[in-house]
Amino acid sequence: MSDGGSEGNGESDIGTANTMRGRADESRVKIKFLLQANRLVVTGVLALFIFVGFIGFSVFLAPPLDAEITSADTIETIFSTMISVLVTGTTLVITINQLVLSQENGPLGDQRERMSDAMDFRTYAKDLLGQSVPADPSAFLQALVRETERRSEVVDRLAAEGDDEELREQVTEFVDSIHGNAQEVEDELDGASFGTFDVLFAALNFNYSWKIYQVERITGEFDDSLTDDQRRAFEDLRTSLSMFGPAREHIKTLYFQWALVNLSQYILYVAVPALLVAGVMLTFVGAETFGSTQFLDVPVITWVVSGAFTLTLIPFLLFTSYILRIATVAKRTLAIGPLVLRDSQR
């Protein structure tokens, strides 16, 4: 399982935390930075870190930057290299964009097969939900989560009618865990719009795979005492949980494509100003441009070179901020189904 796990170390720990952060036992700041924070804000934070670090090293290391610029062609070396990197990096981004969109430009037969698969999935979802399938991704996931809740209540009611006290206790704990997790996810999905990360983040909080494992474990452990109605109820619950997996993966794939297209656009937007800054620094700025003028006891040339260097790095930092999120999501959703990949979830 890739997105959830037990709070304890034994299989008897049926309930789990209601959020991905709680299950992974990671800091709120880390999750916020890697996943939830706006990628442009993350880019700004990274840029500020580079700028402050560059200023600090320029001032406190010997020789200082202003002395180094006077004695060597430091500015020319830095910004001529940055021009080459920007041109190469922008070309690479265009290539990535073409790869992402390549499946959108396939032949008619491939497009018909994609459409057929999508309609088959919606038909199956309609049979599962007993109603028309919402077109909005957040509403669709909400419907699946609510259906899981409804089916878990059936399991709980049938278990309560039985004579096996241990089964009743485990089912009650399991169903309470489903309700708590489902309510958390439904609240997060309410009003979330596709294109933002909110929909996918809410889907990551629903650890369907751990719940599938618990259904399989309970039905296996109490196989001799289960009635036919109880078995059918557990199987219905397992089916709705299993449906959430491919639905989430499909929405995750669409989000990745959306994010990479946005990333390509943003990098193209900032690459041109970055090239302009690098060109201006290479052509017009030298050791004597600002003389011995200082600002906050730091030579102005140091501020200018640090700022220009940071600005030329913006395309790379933007790329980094997006890849941090995409890689984190991909790592947490490597497996589909009840497989435990992370030690903290075992």
Short mmCIF file of N, CA and C in Angstrom, two decimals, residues 142 145-146 149 181-190:
data_model
loop_
_atom_site.label_atom_id
_atom_site.label_comp_id
_atom_site.label_asym_id
_atom_site.label_seq_id
_atom_site.Cartn_x
_atom_site.Cartn_y
_atom_site.Cartn_z
N GLN A 142 -16.19 12.35 -4.21
CA GLN A 142 -17.10 12.44 -3.07
C GLN A 142 -18.17 11.35 -3.13
N VAL A 145 -16.67 8.05 -2.09
CA VAL A 145 -16.43 7.99 -0.65
C VAL A 145 -17.74 7.80 0.11
N ARG A 146 -18.78 8.53 -0.31
CA ARG A 146 -20.08 8.38 0.36
C ARG A 146 -20.64 6.97 0.18
N GLU A 149 -18.96 4.77 2.58
CA GLU A 149 -19.55 4.95 3.91
C GLU A 149 -20.86 4.18 4.04
N ASN A 181 -12.28 9.01 8.39
CA ASN A 181 -11.47 9.30 7.21
C ASN A 181 -12.33 9.86 6.08
N ALA A 182 -13.51 9.28 5.89
CA ALA A 182 -14.39 9.73 4.81
C ALA A 182 -14.86 11.16 5.03
N GLN A 183 -15.23 11.49 6.27
CA GLN A 183 -15.69 12.85 6.55
C GLN A 183 -14.59 13.86 6.31
N GLU A 184 -13.36 13.52 6.68
CA GLU A 184 -12.22 14.41 6.44
C GLU A 184 -12.05 14.66 4.94
N VAL A 185 -12.11 13.59 4.16
CA VAL A 185 -11.91 13.70 2.72
C VAL A 185 -13.07 14.44 2.06
N GLU A 186 -14.30 14.15 2.47
CA GLU A 186 -15.45 14.83 1.88
C GLU A 186 -15.41 16.33 2.15
N ASP A 187 -15.00 16.72 3.35
CA ASP A 187 -14.88 18.14 3.66
C ASP A 187 -13.83 18.82 2.79
N GLU A 188 -12.73 18.13 2.54
CA GLU A 188 -11.67 18.71 1.71
C GLU A 188 -12.08 18.78 0.24
N LEU A 189 -12.87 17.81 -0.20
CA LEU A 189 -13.31 17.80 -1.60
C LEU A 189 -14.42 18.81 -1.87
N ASP A 190 -15.15 19.18 -0.84
CA ASP A 190 -16.27 20.09 -1.01
C ASP A 190 -15.78 21.44 -1.53
#
